Amino acid sequence: MLDKLKSIREQTLKQLESVADAGALRQIESATVGKKGEVTTILRTVGELPLSERPAVGRLANEIRQELEAAIAAREELIEAQALAQSLEEGALDVTLPGRPVAVGRLHPATQMLRQVYAIWADMGFQVYRSRDVEEDEINFTLLNMPPHHPARDMWDTFHTTTEGVILRTHTSPGQIRAMREYAPEPIRVILPGMCYRYEQITARHEMQFNQVEGLAVGRNIRMTDLKGTMAEFARRMYGEHLQVRFRCSHFPFTEPSMEVDAECALCEGKGCSVCKYTGWLEIGGAGMVHPVVLQNGGYDPRVFSGFAFGLGTERIMMVKHDIQDIRAFWANDLRFLEQF
Ligand SMILES: [Zn+2]
């Protein structure tokens, strides 16, 4: 029995020298000093041995158990240390490297510009009024003083739907009728932002969809001077404090009189450059006094009420401010363009 114990000891110590993974180590442990291991079994059955052999076998078995347990623990520590060293080496973790930046999203430049425009008009008391993108022909044209076959309809190449009389709005002006019909006979001060759609050839200067911001003020005693002062204030806040503003005669079916509003070119300060095509002026938008017929269609008595309206193209404003040459960049989803704003 003593010889058997000694041979277990020799054999186990030898095995331990070469064992390299935790699983194999556990196996050796359970085969020797585990609950059903050889050494444990011998210790448990010492009582069955002849009386003369018991003390010697018991002592040696206990010694060997302690020795093996210590050896297994030592080996386990070594295996863990090796595993750690190996994983560090394989992972090649260099804690001194700077972290990788996380990509952060942001608002589309057109949305940024819209919000900037909202903020300026909000300061002047204009609320945002949302109107629909899919519009009735009657509201988009007829009620804005462009009856069927009116030649002015040719100015807008229209997307028609399969439903008779239902179109994609060609401008934000139909929102004027909707706002007036909702608020009449109360005074109105709103801006109507949104996407407009035109069946047009797409070029560097023309897109078939673009944002417009329409403005509408209706009340008693609203005059042309109110419109001019308001537009000039907007231009100064948008383009720069000391810029001159000029008004040119124009024609729109839904305003009378009508005008185009220009601001002095902020880039060359009126001296002339490629952005303003060497005129020194940049077009801001169209404006005018609301036509009496339109007021009437909105539910206001034109003998009592008057109003002004204007329309701005927000992508155009951005193109001028940032010298963007091609309007198609806005909807091309090219990150090289979008990440600049
Ligand atoms: Zn210029």
mmCIF file of C-alpha atoms and ligand atoms in Angstrom:
data_model
loop_
_atom_site.group_PDB
_atom_site.id
_atom_site.type_symbol
_atom_site.label_atom_id
_atom_site.label_comp_id
_atom_site.label_asym_id
_atom_site.label_seq_id
_atom_site.Cartn_x
_atom_site.Cartn_y
_atom_site.Cartn_z
ATOM 1 C CA MET A 1 0.000 0.000 0.000
ATOM 2 C CA LEU A 2 2.853 2.349 0.834
ATOM 3 C CA ASP A 3 4.434 1.619 -2.527
ATOM 4 C CA LYS A 4 1.172 2.312 -4.278
ATOM 5 C CA LEU A 5 0.917 5.675 -2.575
ATOM 6 C CA LYS A 6 4.471 6.564 -3.511
ATOM 7 C CA SER A 7 3.878 5.623 -7.127
ATOM 8 C CA ILE A 8 0.731 7.773 -7.223
ATOM 9 C CA ARG A 9 2.807 10.639 -5.884
ATOM 10 C CA GLU A 10 5.591 10.208 -8.445
ATOM 11 C CA GLN A 11 3.227 9.807 -11.332
ATOM 12 C CA THR A 12 1.072 12.772 -10.389
ATOM 13 C CA LEU A 13 3.992 15.142 -9.862
ATOM 14 C CA LYS A 14 5.341 14.133 -13.251
ATOM 15 C CA GLN A 15 1.978 14.765 -14.933
ATOM 16 C CA LEU A 16 1.722 18.149 -13.267
ATOM 17 C CA GLU A 17 5.009 19.274 -14.781
ATOM 18 C CA SER A 18 3.659 18.999 -18.294
ATOM 19 C CA VAL A 19 0.031 20.003 -17.828
ATOM 20 C CA ALA A 20 -0.697 23.320 -19.574
ATOM 21 C CA ASP A 21 -4.446 23.976 -19.356
ATOM 22 C CA ALA A 22 -6.923 24.343 -16.528
ATOM 23 C CA GLY A 23 -9.207 21.519 -17.754
ATOM 24 C CA ALA A 24 -6.465 18.865 -17.660
ATOM 25 C CA LEU A 25 -5.395 20.133 -14.243
ATOM 26 C CA ARG A 26 -8.934 19.647 -12.904
ATOM 27 C CA GLN A 27 -8.894 16.055 -14.199
ATOM 28 C CA ILE A 28 -5.659 15.245 -12.377
ATOM 29 C CA GLU A 29 -7.043 16.849 -9.251
ATOM 30 C CA SER A 30 -10.232 14.819 -9.240
ATOM 31 C CA ALA A 31 -8.364 11.573 -10.044
ATOM 32 C CA THR A 32 -6.061 11.959 -7.017
ATOM 33 C CA VAL A 33 -7.220 14.257 -4.217
ATOM 34 C CA GLY A 34 -10.805 14.826 -5.399
ATOM 35 C CA LYS A 35 -13.808 13.258 -3.646
ATOM 36 C CA LYS A 36 -13.394 9.993 -5.525
ATOM 37 C CA GLY A 37 -9.647 10.291 -6.145
ATOM 38 C CA GLU A 38 -7.182 7.512 -5.441
ATOM 39 C CA VAL A 39 -5.515 9.169 -2.428
ATOM 40 C CA THR A 40 -8.863 10.128 -0.923
ATOM 41 C CA THR A 41 -10.152 6.583 -1.380
ATOM 42 C CA ILE A 42 -7.080 5.138 0.366
ATOM 43 C CA LEU A 43 -7.513 7.569 3.253
ATOM 44 C CA ARG A 44 -11.161 6.620 3.586
ATOM 45 C CA THR A 45 -10.381 2.892 3.647
ATOM 46 C CA VAL A 46 -7.433 3.027 6.070
ATOM 47 C CA GLY A 47 -9.691 1.527 8.730
ATOM 48 C CA GLU A 48 -10.057 -1.685 6.727
ATOM 49 C CA LEU A 49 -6.296 -2.357 6.740
ATOM 50 C CA PRO A 50 -4.565 -4.638 9.205
ATOM 51 C CA LEU A 51 -3.922 -2.743 12.455
ATOM 52 C CA SER A 52 -0.140 -2.767 12.021
ATOM 53 C CA GLU A 53 -0.254 -0.981 8.632
ATOM 54 C CA ARG A 54 -2.791 1.706 9.500
ATOM 55 C CA PRO A 55 -0.564 4.412 11.114
ATOM 56 C CA ALA A 56 2.124 4.353 8.426
ATOM 57 C CA VAL A 57 -0.361 4.324 5.518
ATOM 58 C CA GLY A 58 -2.534 7.031 7.106
ATOM 59 C CA ARG A 59 0.417 9.321 7.747
ATOM 60 C CA LEU A 60 1.887 8.907 4.265
ATOM 61 C CA ALA A 61 -1.479 9.293 2.550
ATOM 62 C CA ASN A 62 -2.099 12.552 4.426
ATOM 63 C CA GLU A 63 1.350 13.850 3.572
ATOM 64 C CA ILE A 64 0.924 12.993 -0.075
ATOM 65 C CA ARG A 65 -2.538 14.591 -0.196
ATOM 66 C CA GLN A 66 -1.161 17.854 1.186
ATOM 67 C CA GLU A 67 1.822 17.762 -1.127
ATOM 68 C CA LEU A 68 -0.308 17.119 -4.192
ATOM 69 C CA GLU A 69 -2.837 19.791 -3.275
ATOM 70 C CA ALA A 70 -0.044 22.338 -2.924
ATOM 71 C CA ALA A 71 1.515 21.255 -6.209
ATOM 72 C CA ILE A 72 -1.820 21.503 -8.018
ATOM 73 C CA ALA A 73 -2.452 24.996 -6.612
ATOM 74 C CA ALA A 74 1.017 26.142 -7.679
ATOM 75 C CA ARG A 75 0.502 24.754 -11.151
ATOM 76 C CA GLU A 76 -2.883 26.430 -11.388
ATOM 77 C CA GLU A 77 -1.355 29.817 -10.579
ATOM 78 C CA LEU A 78 1.287 29.316 -13.249
ATOM 79 C CA ILE A 79 -1.286 28.332 -15.881
ATOM 80 C CA GLU A 80 -3.393 31.431 -15.085
ATOM 81 C CA ALA A 81 -0.367 33.714 -15.334
ATOM 82 C CA GLN A 82 0.559 32.205 -18.688
ATOM 83 C CA ALA A 83 -2.980 32.591 -20.005
ATOM 84 C CA LEU A 84 -3.048 36.245 -18.994
ATOM 85 C CA ALA A 85 0.312 36.952 -20.596
ATOM 86 C CA GLN A 86 -0.822 35.244 -23.775
ATOM 87 C CA SER A 87 -4.115 37.130 -24.021
ATOM 88 C CA LEU A 88 -2.331 40.437 -23.481
ATOM 89 C CA GLU A 89 0.090 39.585 -26.226
ATOM 90 C CA GLU A 90 -2.588 38.414 -28.674
ATOM 91 C CA GLY A 91 -4.888 41.376 -27.983
ATOM 92 C CA ALA A 92 -1.968 43.746 -28.433
ATOM 93 C CA LEU A 93 -3.834 46.201 -26.223
ATOM 94 C CA ASP A 94 -2.029 49.514 -26.166
ATOM 95 C CA VAL A 95 -3.763 51.656 -23.561
ATOM 96 C CA THR A 96 -1.783 54.714 -24.634
ATOM 97 C CA LEU A 97 -3.475 54.894 -28.079
ATOM 98 C CA PRO A 98 -6.044 57.700 -28.419
ATOM 99 C CA GLY A 99 -9.665 56.477 -28.629
ATOM 100 C CA ARG A 100 -11.536 56.243 -31.922
ATOM 101 C CA PRO A 101 -13.956 59.147 -32.306
ATOM 102 C CA VAL A 102 -17.654 58.237 -32.369
ATOM 103 C CA ALA A 103 -19.462 59.581 -35.442
ATOM 104 C CA VAL A 104 -22.016 62.153 -34.303
ATOM 105 C CA GLY A 105 -25.032 62.934 -36.465
ATOM 106 C CA ARG A 106 -26.359 66.424 -37.008
ATOM 107 C CA LEU A 107 -29.163 68.258 -38.732
ATOM 108 C CA HIS A 108 -29.242 68.492 -42.510
ATOM 109 C CA PRO A 109 -27.967 71.890 -43.732
ATOM 110 C CA ALA A 110 -31.406 72.684 -45.209
ATOM 111 C CA THR A 111 -32.998 72.061 -41.801
ATOM 112 C CA GLN A 112 -30.366 74.190 -40.105
ATOM 113 C CA MET A 113 -31.149 77.032 -42.482
ATOM 114 C CA LEU A 114 -34.915 76.645 -42.012
ATOM 115 C CA ARG A 115 -34.479 76.901 -38.235
ATOM 116 C CA GLN A 116 -32.335 79.990 -38.619
ATOM 117 C CA VAL A 117 -35.062 81.546 -40.772
ATOM 118 C CA TYR A 118 -37.772 80.552 -38.250
ATOM 119 C CA ALA A 119 -35.790 82.190 -35.450
ATOM 120 C CA ILE A 120 -35.488 85.511 -37.290
ATOM 121 C CA TRP A 121 -39.187 85.646 -38.113
ATOM 122 C CA ALA A 122 -40.154 84.463 -34.630
ATOM 123 C CA ASP A 123 -38.322 87.505 -33.239
ATOM 124 C CA MET A 124 -40.609 89.638 -35.408
ATOM 125 C CA GLY A 125 -43.734 87.856 -34.137
ATOM 126 C CA PHE A 126 -44.312 85.365 -36.973
ATOM 127 C CA GLN A 127 -45.573 81.904 -36.049
ATOM 128 C CA VAL A 128 -44.826 78.769 -38.063
ATOM 129 C CA TYR A 129 -47.940 77.481 -39.842
ATOM 130 C CA ARG A 130 -47.667 74.031 -41.402
ATOM 131 C CA SER A 131 -49.552 73.316 -44.589
ATOM 132 C CA ARG A 132 -49.880 70.173 -46.644
ATOM 133 C CA ASP A 133 -47.516 69.003 -49.415
ATOM 134 C CA VAL A 134 -50.289 67.361 -51.435
ATOM 135 C CA GLU A 135 -52.597 70.165 -52.413
ATOM 136 C CA GLU A 136 -55.767 70.808 -54.322
ATOM 137 C CA ASP A 137 -55.393 72.474 -57.694
ATOM 138 C CA GLU A 138 -58.023 74.987 -56.616
ATOM 139 C CA ILE A 139 -56.040 76.162 -53.583
ATOM 140 C CA ASN A 140 -52.645 75.987 -55.259
ATOM 141 C CA PHE A 141 -53.814 78.097 -58.225
ATOM 142 C CA THR A 142 -57.447 79.180 -58.544
ATOM 143 C CA LEU A 143 -57.928 80.790 -55.146
ATOM 144 C CA LEU A 144 -54.561 82.501 -55.542
ATOM 145 C CA ASN A 145 -56.016 84.436 -58.450
ATOM 146 C CA MET A 146 -54.916 81.986 -61.143
ATOM 147 C CA PRO A 147 -58.089 80.469 -62.592
ATOM 148 C CA PRO A 148 -57.823 77.517 -65.002
ATOM 149 C CA HIS A 149 -56.121 78.524 -68.266
ATOM 150 C CA HIS A 150 -54.602 81.596 -66.625
ATOM 151 C CA PRO A 151 -51.265 82.106 -68.409
ATOM 152 C CA ALA A 152 -49.441 82.542 -65.093
ATOM 153 C CA ARG A 153 -49.921 78.825 -64.414
ATOM 154 C CA ASP A 154 -47.247 78.209 -67.014
ATOM 155 C CA MET A 155 -44.698 79.596 -64.548
ATOM 156 C CA TRP A 156 -45.100 76.421 -62.483
ATOM 157 C CA ASP A 157 -44.550 73.023 -64.068
ATOM 158 C CA THR A 158 -46.760 70.870 -61.934
ATOM 159 C CA PHE A 159 -46.726 67.285 -60.704
ATOM 160 C CA HIS A 160 -50.279 65.999 -61.094
ATOM 161 C CA THR A 161 -51.546 62.931 -59.264
ATOM 162 C CA THR A 162 -53.851 60.280 -60.677
ATOM 163 C CA THR A 163 -56.684 61.959 -58.797
ATOM 164 C CA GLU A 164 -58.227 64.809 -60.752
ATOM 165 C CA GLY A 165 -57.506 68.179 -59.147
ATOM 166 C CA VAL A 166 -54.938 66.840 -56.648
ATOM 167 C CA ILE A 167 -51.321 67.955 -57.188
ATOM 168 C CA LEU A 168 -48.040 68.377 -55.351
ATOM 169 C CA ARG A 169 -47.850 71.989 -54.292
ATOM 170 C CA THR A 170 -45.679 74.056 -56.601
ATOM 171 C CA HIS A 171 -45.123 76.758 -53.996
ATOM 172 C CA THR A 172 -45.967 77.364 -50.330
ATOM 173 C CA SER A 173 -48.519 80.062 -51.254
ATOM 174 C CA PRO A 174 -51.593 77.757 -50.991
ATOM 175 C CA GLY A 175 -50.835 77.783 -47.253
ATOM 176 C CA GLN A 176 -51.892 81.447 -47.330
ATOM 177 C CA ILE A 177 -55.449 80.422 -48.201
ATOM 178 C CA ARG A 178 -55.476 77.700 -45.540
ATOM 179 C CA ALA A 179 -54.101 80.032 -42.846
ATOM 180 C CA MET A 180 -56.547 82.813 -43.764
ATOM 181 C CA ARG A 181 -59.534 80.468 -43.763
ATOM 182 C CA GLU A 182 -58.495 79.171 -40.342
ATOM 183 C CA TYR A 183 -57.913 82.576 -38.713
ATOM 184 C CA ALA A 184 -60.373 84.944 -40.471
ATOM 185 C CA PRO A 185 -61.353 87.529 -39.360
ATOM 186 C CA GLU A 186 -58.465 87.647 -36.830
ATOM 187 C CA PRO A 187 -55.173 89.307 -37.820
ATOM 188 C CA ILE A 188 -52.442 86.926 -39.043
ATOM 189 C CA ARG A 189 -48.685 86.855 -38.804
ATOM 190 C CA VAL A 190 -47.344 83.483 -39.981
ATOM 191 C CA ILE A 191 -44.563 81.917 -41.958
ATOM 192 C CA LEU A 192 -45.332 78.829 -44.023
ATOM 193 C CA PRO A 193 -42.267 76.655 -44.515
ATOM 194 C CA GLY A 194 -42.080 73.457 -46.493
ATOM 195 C CA MET A 195 -41.072 71.451 -49.504
ATOM 196 C CA CYS A 196 -42.330 72.456 -52.957
ATOM 197 C CA TYR A 197 -42.325 70.341 -56.091
ATOM 198 C CA ARG A 198 -41.916 71.252 -59.731
ATOM 199 C CA TYR A 199 -41.771 69.099 -62.782
ATOM 200 C CA GLU A 200 -38.513 70.567 -63.986
ATOM 201 C CA GLN A 201 -35.296 69.539 -65.604
ATOM 202 C CA ILE A 202 -32.793 69.102 -62.752
ATOM 203 C CA THR A 203 -29.728 71.281 -63.249
ATOM 204 C CA ALA A 204 -27.139 72.981 -61.076
ATOM 205 C CA ARG A 205 -29.630 75.850 -60.612
ATOM 206 C CA HIS A 206 -32.931 73.924 -60.524
ATOM 207 C CA GLU A 207 -34.174 71.048 -58.421
ATOM 208 C CA MET A 208 -37.581 69.419 -58.672
ATOM 209 C CA GLN A 209 -37.975 69.730 -54.898
ATOM 210 C CA PHE A 210 -36.852 72.548 -52.660
ATOM 211 C CA ASN A 211 -37.772 74.349 -49.467
ATOM 212 C CA GLN A 212 -39.642 77.624 -49.461
ATOM 213 C CA VAL A 213 -40.619 79.851 -46.602
ATOM 214 C CA GLU A 214 -43.706 81.890 -47.307
ATOM 215 C CA GLY A 215 -44.702 84.760 -45.057
ATOM 216 C CA LEU A 216 -48.121 86.290 -44.566
ATOM 217 C CA ALA A 217 -49.347 89.218 -42.501
ATOM 218 C CA VAL A 218 -53.008 90.248 -42.618
ATOM 219 C CA GLY A 219 -54.654 92.935 -40.546
ATOM 220 C CA ARG A 220 -55.985 96.471 -40.594
ATOM 221 C CA ASN A 221 -53.794 99.243 -42.000
ATOM 222 C CA ILE A 222 -50.953 97.013 -43.163
ATOM 223 C CA ARG A 223 -49.070 99.001 -45.783
ATOM 224 C CA MET A 224 -46.286 98.653 -48.300
ATOM 225 C CA THR A 225 -43.911 100.407 -45.900
ATOM 226 C CA ASP A 226 -44.527 97.628 -43.353
ATOM 227 C CA LEU A 227 -43.522 95.067 -45.939
ATOM 228 C CA LYS A 228 -40.397 96.978 -46.960
ATOM 229 C CA GLY A 229 -39.280 97.506 -43.379
ATOM 230 C CA THR A 230 -39.890 93.861 -42.480
ATOM 231 C CA MET A 231 -38.004 92.521 -45.505
ATOM 232 C CA ALA A 232 -35.101 94.909 -44.892
ATOM 233 C CA GLU A 233 -34.915 93.777 -41.277
ATOM 234 C CA PHE A 234 -34.876 90.137 -42.336
ATOM 235 C CA ALA A 235 -32.117 90.790 -44.876
ATOM 236 C CA ARG A 236 -29.986 92.566 -42.294
ATOM 237 C CA ARG A 237 -30.392 89.761 -39.766
ATOM 238 C CA MET A 238 -29.729 87.065 -42.324
ATOM 239 C CA TYR A 239 -26.902 88.584 -44.351
ATOM 240 C CA GLY A 240 -25.353 91.351 -42.279
ATOM 241 C CA GLU A 241 -26.103 94.497 -40.295
ATOM 242 C CA HIS A 242 -25.067 97.277 -42.652
ATOM 243 C CA LEU A 243 -26.316 95.938 -45.969
ATOM 244 C CA GLN A 244 -28.476 97.991 -48.312
ATOM 245 C CA VAL A 245 -31.749 96.509 -49.538
ATOM 246 C CA ARG A 246 -33.470 97.388 -52.796
ATOM 247 C CA PHE A 247 -36.932 96.701 -54.171
ATOM 248 C CA ARG A 248 -37.689 96.110 -57.841
ATOM 249 C CA CYS A 249 -41.080 96.060 -59.533
ATOM 250 C CA SER A 250 -42.295 92.596 -60.389
ATOM 251 C CA HIS A 251 -45.491 90.688 -61.040
ATOM 252 C CA PHE A 252 -47.191 87.821 -59.204
ATOM 253 C CA PRO A 253 -50.854 86.956 -59.725
ATOM 254 C CA PHE A 254 -51.550 86.826 -55.971
ATOM 255 C CA THR A 255 -49.978 90.144 -54.953
ATOM 256 C CA GLU A 256 -50.600 93.699 -56.101
ATOM 257 C CA PRO A 257 -48.311 95.588 -56.227
ATOM 258 C CA SER A 258 -45.510 92.987 -56.407
ATOM 259 C CA MET A 259 -41.775 93.297 -56.055
ATOM 260 C CA GLU A 260 -38.488 91.454 -55.926
ATOM 261 C CA VAL A 261 -36.280 92.099 -52.908
ATOM 262 C CA ASP A 262 -32.506 92.258 -53.322
ATOM 263 C CA ALA A 263 -29.810 92.700 -50.689
ATOM 264 C CA GLU A 264 -26.381 94.085 -51.251
ATOM 265 C CA CYS A 265 -23.972 91.193 -51.871
ATOM 266 C CA ALA A 266 -22.471 90.318 -48.497
ATOM 267 C CA LEU A 267 -19.445 88.672 -50.066
ATOM 268 C CA CYS A 268 -18.178 91.655 -52.049
ATOM 269 C CA GLU A 269 -20.163 94.338 -50.189
ATOM 270 C CA GLY A 270 -21.687 95.574 -53.420
ATOM 271 C CA LYS A 271 -18.460 95.851 -55.394
ATOM 272 C CA GLY A 272 -19.337 92.907 -57.655
ATOM 273 C CA CYS A 273 -18.138 89.310 -57.574
ATOM 274 C CA SER A 274 -18.863 85.990 -59.238
ATOM 275 C CA VAL A 275 -21.561 85.074 -56.661
ATOM 276 C CA CYS A 276 -23.624 88.186 -57.409
ATOM 277 C CA LYS A 277 -22.664 87.958 -61.090
ATOM 278 C CA TYR A 278 -20.889 91.337 -60.772
ATOM 279 C CA THR A 279 -24.113 93.219 -60.058
ATOM 280 C CA GLY A 280 -23.383 93.790 -56.353
ATOM 281 C CA TRP A 281 -26.913 92.565 -55.493
ATOM 282 C CA LEU A 282 -28.373 89.238 -54.426
ATOM 283 C CA GLU A 283 -31.995 88.260 -54.833
ATOM 284 C CA ILE A 284 -33.687 87.444 -51.523
ATOM 285 C CA GLY A 285 -37.195 86.636 -52.677
ATOM 286 C CA GLY A 286 -40.479 87.866 -54.052
ATOM 287 C CA ALA A 287 -43.008 89.882 -52.098
ATOM 288 C CA GLY A 288 -46.020 92.119 -52.411
ATOM 289 C CA MET A 289 -49.334 93.290 -50.986
ATOM 290 C CA VAL A 290 -51.888 90.476 -50.866
ATOM 291 C CA HIS A 291 -54.221 90.782 -53.880
ATOM 292 C CA PRO A 292 -57.802 91.785 -52.913
ATOM 293 C CA VAL A 293 -59.159 88.676 -54.664
ATOM 294 C CA VAL A 294 -56.885 86.452 -52.539
ATOM 295 C CA LEU A 295 -57.939 88.260 -49.351
ATOM 296 C CA GLN A 296 -61.545 87.698 -50.292
ATOM 297 C CA ASN A 297 -60.927 84.003 -51.056
ATOM 298 C CA GLY A 298 -59.342 83.690 -47.618
ATOM 299 C CA GLY A 299 -62.433 85.177 -45.956
ATOM 300 C CA TYR A 300 -61.280 88.764 -45.356
ATOM 301 C CA ASP A 301 -63.045 91.880 -46.587
ATOM 302 C CA PRO A 302 -60.430 93.683 -48.734
ATOM 303 C CA ARG A 303 -62.080 97.039 -47.988
ATOM 304 C CA VAL A 304 -61.246 96.591 -44.292
ATOM 305 C CA PHE A 305 -58.220 94.311 -44.290
ATOM 306 C CA SER A 306 -54.923 94.431 -46.089
ATOM 307 C CA GLY A 307 -51.814 92.330 -45.904
ATOM 308 C CA PHE A 308 -48.424 91.492 -47.303
ATOM 309 C CA ALA A 309 -46.820 88.222 -48.362
ATOM 310 C CA PHE A 310 -43.343 87.123 -49.324
ATOM 311 C CA GLY A 311 -41.573 83.970 -50.452
ATOM 312 C CA LEU A 312 -37.991 82.910 -49.741
ATOM 313 C CA GLY A 313 -36.017 79.960 -51.107
ATOM 314 C CA THR A 314 -33.944 78.663 -48.213
ATOM 315 C CA GLU A 315 -31.565 76.528 -50.272
ATOM 316 C CA ARG A 316 -30.892 79.611 -52.391
ATOM 317 C CA ILE A 317 -30.052 81.570 -49.258
ATOM 318 C CA MET A 318 -27.542 78.881 -48.262
ATOM 319 C CA MET A 319 -26.071 78.758 -51.752
ATOM 320 C CA VAL A 320 -25.410 82.470 -51.626
ATOM 321 C CA LYS A 321 -24.082 82.484 -48.073
ATOM 322 C CA HIS A 322 -21.699 79.572 -48.598
ATOM 323 C CA ASP A 323 -21.001 80.006 -52.314
ATOM 324 C CA ILE A 324 -22.520 76.600 -53.167
ATOM 325 C CA GLN A 325 -22.483 76.225 -56.946
ATOM 326 C CA ASP A 326 -24.846 73.271 -57.364
ATOM 327 C CA ILE A 327 -28.304 72.947 -55.782
ATOM 328 C CA ARG A 328 -28.250 69.188 -56.382
ATOM 329 C CA ALA A 329 -25.733 68.836 -53.534
ATOM 330 C CA PHE A 330 -28.572 69.279 -51.037
ATOM 331 C CA TRP A 331 -30.341 66.012 -51.841
ATOM 332 C CA ALA A 332 -27.415 63.955 -53.146
ATOM 333 C CA ASN A 333 -26.641 62.567 -49.659
ATOM 334 C CA ASP A 334 -22.920 63.069 -50.126
ATOM 335 C CA LEU A 335 -21.314 63.189 -46.674
ATOM 336 C CA ARG A 336 -18.410 65.263 -47.999
ATOM 337 C CA PHE A 337 -20.938 68.037 -48.606
ATOM 338 C CA LEU A 338 -23.171 67.473 -45.571
ATOM 339 C CA GLU A 339 -20.320 67.301 -43.055
ATOM 340 C CA GLN A 340 -19.256 70.838 -43.887
ATOM 341 C CA PHE A 341 -22.243 72.273 -42.029
HETATM 342 ZN ZN ZN B 1 -20.876 89.998 -54.801
#
